[in-house]
Short mmCIF file of C-alpha atoms and ligand atoms in Angstrom, two decimals:
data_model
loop_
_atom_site.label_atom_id
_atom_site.label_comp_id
_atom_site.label_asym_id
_atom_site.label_seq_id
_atom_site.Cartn_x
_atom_site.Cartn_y
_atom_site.Cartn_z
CA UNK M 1 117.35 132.51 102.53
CA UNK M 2 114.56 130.15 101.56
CA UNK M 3 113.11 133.00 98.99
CA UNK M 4 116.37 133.18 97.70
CA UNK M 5 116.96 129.61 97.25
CA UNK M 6 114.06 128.81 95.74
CA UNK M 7 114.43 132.02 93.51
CA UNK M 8 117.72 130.61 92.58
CA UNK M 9 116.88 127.17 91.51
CA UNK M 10 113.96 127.94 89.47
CA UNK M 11 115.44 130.08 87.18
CA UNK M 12 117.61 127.30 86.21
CA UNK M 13 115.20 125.05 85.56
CA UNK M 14 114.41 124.32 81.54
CA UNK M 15 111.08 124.30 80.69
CA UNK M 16 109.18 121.29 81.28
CA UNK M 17 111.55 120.20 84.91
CA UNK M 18 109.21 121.03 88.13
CA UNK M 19 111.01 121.74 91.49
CA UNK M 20 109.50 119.67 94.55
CA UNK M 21 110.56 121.79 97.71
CA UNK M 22 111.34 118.89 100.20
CA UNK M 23 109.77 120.06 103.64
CA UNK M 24 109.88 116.97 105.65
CA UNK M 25 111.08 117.90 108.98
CA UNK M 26 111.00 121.76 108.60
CA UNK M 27 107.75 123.17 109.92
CA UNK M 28 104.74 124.70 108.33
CA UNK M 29 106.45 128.06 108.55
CA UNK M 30 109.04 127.47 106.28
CA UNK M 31 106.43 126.34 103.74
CA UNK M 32 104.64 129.12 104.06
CA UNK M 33 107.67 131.44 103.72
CA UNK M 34 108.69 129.36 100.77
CA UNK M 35 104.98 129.71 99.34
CA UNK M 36 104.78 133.31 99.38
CA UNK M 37 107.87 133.02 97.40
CA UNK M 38 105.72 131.37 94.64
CA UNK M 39 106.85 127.46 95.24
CA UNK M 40 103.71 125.45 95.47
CA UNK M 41 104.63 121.75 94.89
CA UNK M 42 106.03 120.22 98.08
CA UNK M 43 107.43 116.93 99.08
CA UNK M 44 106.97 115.06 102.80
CA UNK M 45 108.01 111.58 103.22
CA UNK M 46 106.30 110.79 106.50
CA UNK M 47 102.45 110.50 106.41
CA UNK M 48 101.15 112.04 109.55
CA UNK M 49 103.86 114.64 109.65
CA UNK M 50 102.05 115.55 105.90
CA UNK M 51 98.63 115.27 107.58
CA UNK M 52 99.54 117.72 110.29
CA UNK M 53 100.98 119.88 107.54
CA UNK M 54 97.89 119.74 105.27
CA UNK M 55 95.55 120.93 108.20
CA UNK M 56 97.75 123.46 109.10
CA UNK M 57 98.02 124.96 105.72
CA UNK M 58 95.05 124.24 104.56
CA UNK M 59 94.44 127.84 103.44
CA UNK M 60 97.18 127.57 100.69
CA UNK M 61 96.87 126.16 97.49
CA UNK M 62 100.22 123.60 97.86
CA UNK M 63 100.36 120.32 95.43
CA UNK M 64 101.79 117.80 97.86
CA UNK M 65 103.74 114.73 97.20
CA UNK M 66 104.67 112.33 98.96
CA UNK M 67 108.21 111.34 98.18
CA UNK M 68 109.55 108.25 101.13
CA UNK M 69 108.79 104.93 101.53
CA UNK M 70 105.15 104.47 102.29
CA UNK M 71 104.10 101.72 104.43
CA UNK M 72 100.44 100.24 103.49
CA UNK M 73 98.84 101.52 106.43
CA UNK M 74 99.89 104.84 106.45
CA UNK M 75 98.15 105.44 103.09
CA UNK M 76 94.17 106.75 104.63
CA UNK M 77 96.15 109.70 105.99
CA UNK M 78 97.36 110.82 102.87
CA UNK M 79 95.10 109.18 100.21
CA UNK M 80 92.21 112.52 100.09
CA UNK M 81 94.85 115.09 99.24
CA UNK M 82 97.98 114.10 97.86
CA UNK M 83 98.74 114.53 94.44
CA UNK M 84 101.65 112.42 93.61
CA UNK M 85 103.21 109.72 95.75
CA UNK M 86 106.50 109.31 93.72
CA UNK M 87 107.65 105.16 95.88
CA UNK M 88 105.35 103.06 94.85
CA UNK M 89 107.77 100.30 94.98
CA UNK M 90 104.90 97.06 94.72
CA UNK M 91 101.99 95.77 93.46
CA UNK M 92 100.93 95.72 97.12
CA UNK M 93 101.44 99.06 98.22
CA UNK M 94 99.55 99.99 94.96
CA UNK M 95 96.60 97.85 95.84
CA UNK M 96 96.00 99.52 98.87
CA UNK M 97 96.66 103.34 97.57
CA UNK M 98 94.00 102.33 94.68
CA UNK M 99 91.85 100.96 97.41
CA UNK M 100 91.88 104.40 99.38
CA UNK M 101 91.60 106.82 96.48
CA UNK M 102 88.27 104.64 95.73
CA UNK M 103 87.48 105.42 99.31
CA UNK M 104 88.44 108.75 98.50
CA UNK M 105 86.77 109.59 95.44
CA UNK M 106 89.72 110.30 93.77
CA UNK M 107 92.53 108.91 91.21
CA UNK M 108 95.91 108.89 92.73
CA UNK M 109 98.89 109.65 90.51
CA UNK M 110 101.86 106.88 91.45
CA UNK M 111 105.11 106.94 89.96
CA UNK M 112 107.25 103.31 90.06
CA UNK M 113 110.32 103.85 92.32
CA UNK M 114 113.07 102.14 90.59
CA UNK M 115 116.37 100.61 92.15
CA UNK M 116 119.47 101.49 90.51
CA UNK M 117 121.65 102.41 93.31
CA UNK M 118 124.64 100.60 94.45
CA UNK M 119 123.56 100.25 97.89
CA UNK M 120 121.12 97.59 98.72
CA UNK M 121 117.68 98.22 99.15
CA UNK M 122 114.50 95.91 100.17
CA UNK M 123 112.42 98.77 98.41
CA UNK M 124 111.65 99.62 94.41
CA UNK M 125 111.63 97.92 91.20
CA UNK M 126 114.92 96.95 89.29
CA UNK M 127 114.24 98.33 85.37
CA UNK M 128 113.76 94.94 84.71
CA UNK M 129 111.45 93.94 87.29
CA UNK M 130 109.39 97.14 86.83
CA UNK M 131 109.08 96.54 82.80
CA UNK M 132 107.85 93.21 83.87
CA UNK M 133 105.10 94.66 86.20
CA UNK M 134 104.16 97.00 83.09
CA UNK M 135 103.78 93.61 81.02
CA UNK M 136 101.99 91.53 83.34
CA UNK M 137 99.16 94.35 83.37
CA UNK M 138 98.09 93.51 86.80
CA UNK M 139 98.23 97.28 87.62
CA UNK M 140 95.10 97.85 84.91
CA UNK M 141 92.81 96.13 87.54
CA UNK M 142 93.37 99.36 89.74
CA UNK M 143 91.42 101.80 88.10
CA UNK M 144 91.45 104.46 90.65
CA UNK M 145 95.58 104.73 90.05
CA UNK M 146 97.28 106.54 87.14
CA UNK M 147 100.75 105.11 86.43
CA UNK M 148 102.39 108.73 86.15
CA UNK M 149 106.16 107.56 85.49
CA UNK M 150 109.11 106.54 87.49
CA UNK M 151 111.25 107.71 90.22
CA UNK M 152 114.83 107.40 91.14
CA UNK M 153 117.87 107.60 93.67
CA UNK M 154 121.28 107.55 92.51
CA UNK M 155 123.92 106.27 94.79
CA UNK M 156 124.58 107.97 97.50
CA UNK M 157 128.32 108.93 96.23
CA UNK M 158 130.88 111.52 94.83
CA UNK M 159 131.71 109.90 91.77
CA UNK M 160 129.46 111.83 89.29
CA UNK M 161 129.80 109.20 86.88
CA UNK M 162 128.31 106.59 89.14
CA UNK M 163 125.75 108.78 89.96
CA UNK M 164 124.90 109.94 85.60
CA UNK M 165 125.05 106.60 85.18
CA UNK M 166 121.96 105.51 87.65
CA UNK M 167 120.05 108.19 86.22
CA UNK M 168 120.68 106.96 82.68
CA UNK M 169 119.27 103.61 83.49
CA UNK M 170 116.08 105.36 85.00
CA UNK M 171 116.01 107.73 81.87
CA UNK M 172 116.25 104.25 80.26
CA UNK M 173 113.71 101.89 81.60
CA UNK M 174 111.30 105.33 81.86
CA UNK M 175 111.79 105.74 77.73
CA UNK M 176 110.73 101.88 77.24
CA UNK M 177 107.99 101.86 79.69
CA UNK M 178 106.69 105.12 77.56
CA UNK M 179 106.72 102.85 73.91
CA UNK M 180 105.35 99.91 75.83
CA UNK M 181 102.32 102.09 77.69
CA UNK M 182 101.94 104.16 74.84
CA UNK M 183 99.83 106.32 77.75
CA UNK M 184 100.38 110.24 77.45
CA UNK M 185 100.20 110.69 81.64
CA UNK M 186 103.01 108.50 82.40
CA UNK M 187 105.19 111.57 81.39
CA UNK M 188 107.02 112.30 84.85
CA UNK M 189 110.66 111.38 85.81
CA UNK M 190 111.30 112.39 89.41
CA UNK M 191 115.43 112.47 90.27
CA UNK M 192 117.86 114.38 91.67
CA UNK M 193 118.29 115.98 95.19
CA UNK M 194 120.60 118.56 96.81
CA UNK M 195 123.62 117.62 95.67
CA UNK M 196 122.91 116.11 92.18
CA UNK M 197 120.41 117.76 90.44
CA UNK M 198 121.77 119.30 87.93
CA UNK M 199 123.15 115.80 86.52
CA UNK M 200 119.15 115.09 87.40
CA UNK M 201 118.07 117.70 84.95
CA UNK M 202 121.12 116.18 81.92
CA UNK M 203 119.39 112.88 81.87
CA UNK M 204 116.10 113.84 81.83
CA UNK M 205 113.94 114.52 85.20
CA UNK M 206 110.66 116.14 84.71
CA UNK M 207 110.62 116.57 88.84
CA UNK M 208 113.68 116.93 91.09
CA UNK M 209 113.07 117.07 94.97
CA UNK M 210 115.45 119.63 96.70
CA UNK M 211 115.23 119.47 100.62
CA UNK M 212 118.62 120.63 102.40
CA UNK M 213 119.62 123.52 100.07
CA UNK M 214 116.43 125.58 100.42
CA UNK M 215 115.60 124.92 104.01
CA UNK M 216 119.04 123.65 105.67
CA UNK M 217 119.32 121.16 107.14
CA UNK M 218 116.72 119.19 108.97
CA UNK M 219 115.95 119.73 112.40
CA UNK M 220 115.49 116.15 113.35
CA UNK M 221 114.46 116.71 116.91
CA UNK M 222 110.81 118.79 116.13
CA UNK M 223 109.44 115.87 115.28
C1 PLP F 1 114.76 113.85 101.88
C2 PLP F 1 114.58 113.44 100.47
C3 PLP F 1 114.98 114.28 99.41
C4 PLP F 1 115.66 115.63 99.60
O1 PLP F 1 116.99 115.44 99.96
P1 PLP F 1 118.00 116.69 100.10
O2 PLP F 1 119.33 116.05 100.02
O3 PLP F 1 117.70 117.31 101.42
O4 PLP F 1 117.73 117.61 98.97
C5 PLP F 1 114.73 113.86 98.12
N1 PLP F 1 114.14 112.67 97.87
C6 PLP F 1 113.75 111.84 98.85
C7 PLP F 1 113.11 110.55 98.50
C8 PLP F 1 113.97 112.19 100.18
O5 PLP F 1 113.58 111.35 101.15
#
């Protein structure tokens, strides 16, 4: 079923969308069986469940993201490998991610998590505030960090029209923060999960991150 899945959403992806196979909670198994399908970018949102993962398949090739809310101190476990972490939601959290890819040798790829959903959130960026942080240029201080674009999640409802219209406003503030960065890298658009990708994919994501429909549902207890 997971071969299938993946085999299934791929070939409907236009050129120049990525899938990110959402793993967290499944174990290393189902990446593997997923891998030998071809998929090779996967998303975790908790950082020692992805350091457990990493060691374990440490023999594959996988891209891994990191795709939840990621708490400052969590970053060490993830900084050495991970290739995008698509919530980086403050200046803060940023600091400390640039900090440990110096530590690590590395440049870390961030994307800005925007808010546009109707629920509320204490975490991400409103456009507004996240054009802002562009502006200020505080961010250019943290050299070891590539601004790589912006992520979103649209509310968490079954009015498609609620949910095209979130993703327009992240389509939106990600087409102003290109003119005002005028930076060919921040080029990525991460939205759309299970249920909504495919309005994802209308309004522009470069990256959606599919979880439930390849690997059912989560098995909450493992962990
Ligand atoms: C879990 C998760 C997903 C995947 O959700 P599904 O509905 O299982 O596809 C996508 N994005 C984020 C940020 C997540 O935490």
């Amino acid at each position: 079923m997971i071969t299938e899945e993946i085999h299934r959403i791929t070939a409907q992806l236009p050129e120049g969308v990525r899938l990110v196979a959402v793993s967290k909670y499944h174990p290393s198994e189902a990446i593997r069986e997923a891998y030998a399908a071809g998929q090779r970018v996967f998303g975790e949102s908790h950082a020692q469940e992805l350091q457990r993962k990493h060691t374990e398949l440490v023999d594959l090739e996988v891209e891994w993201h990191f795709i939840g809310h990621l708490q400052t101190n969590k970053v060490k476990y993830i900084a050495p490998y991970v290739s995008l972490i698509h919530a980086a939601d403050s200046h803060r959290l940023l600091t400390e991610i640039n900090r440990q890819a110096l530590r690590a040798g590395r440049t870390i790829r961030c994307l800005l998590q925007l808010h546009v959903a109707e629920e509320e959130t204490k975490f991400g960026f409103t456009p507004d505030e996240a054009l802002a942080y562009i502006d200020s240029g505080e961010w250019q201080q943290l050299t070891a960090i590539e601004l790589a674009g912006a992520m979103a999640m649209a509310t968490n409802t079954d009015d498609t029209s609620r949910i095209r219209e979130d993703f327009r406003r992240a389509r939106c503030f990600f087409e102003q923060a290109r003119l005002r960065l005028s930076n060919p890298a921040f080029n990525e658009l991460s939205m759309g999960m299970s249920d909504d990708w495919h309005i994802a994919i209308d309004e522009g994501a470069t990256l959606i991150r599919i979880g439930t429909q390849i690997f059912g549902h989560r098995q909450y207890a493992t962990f």
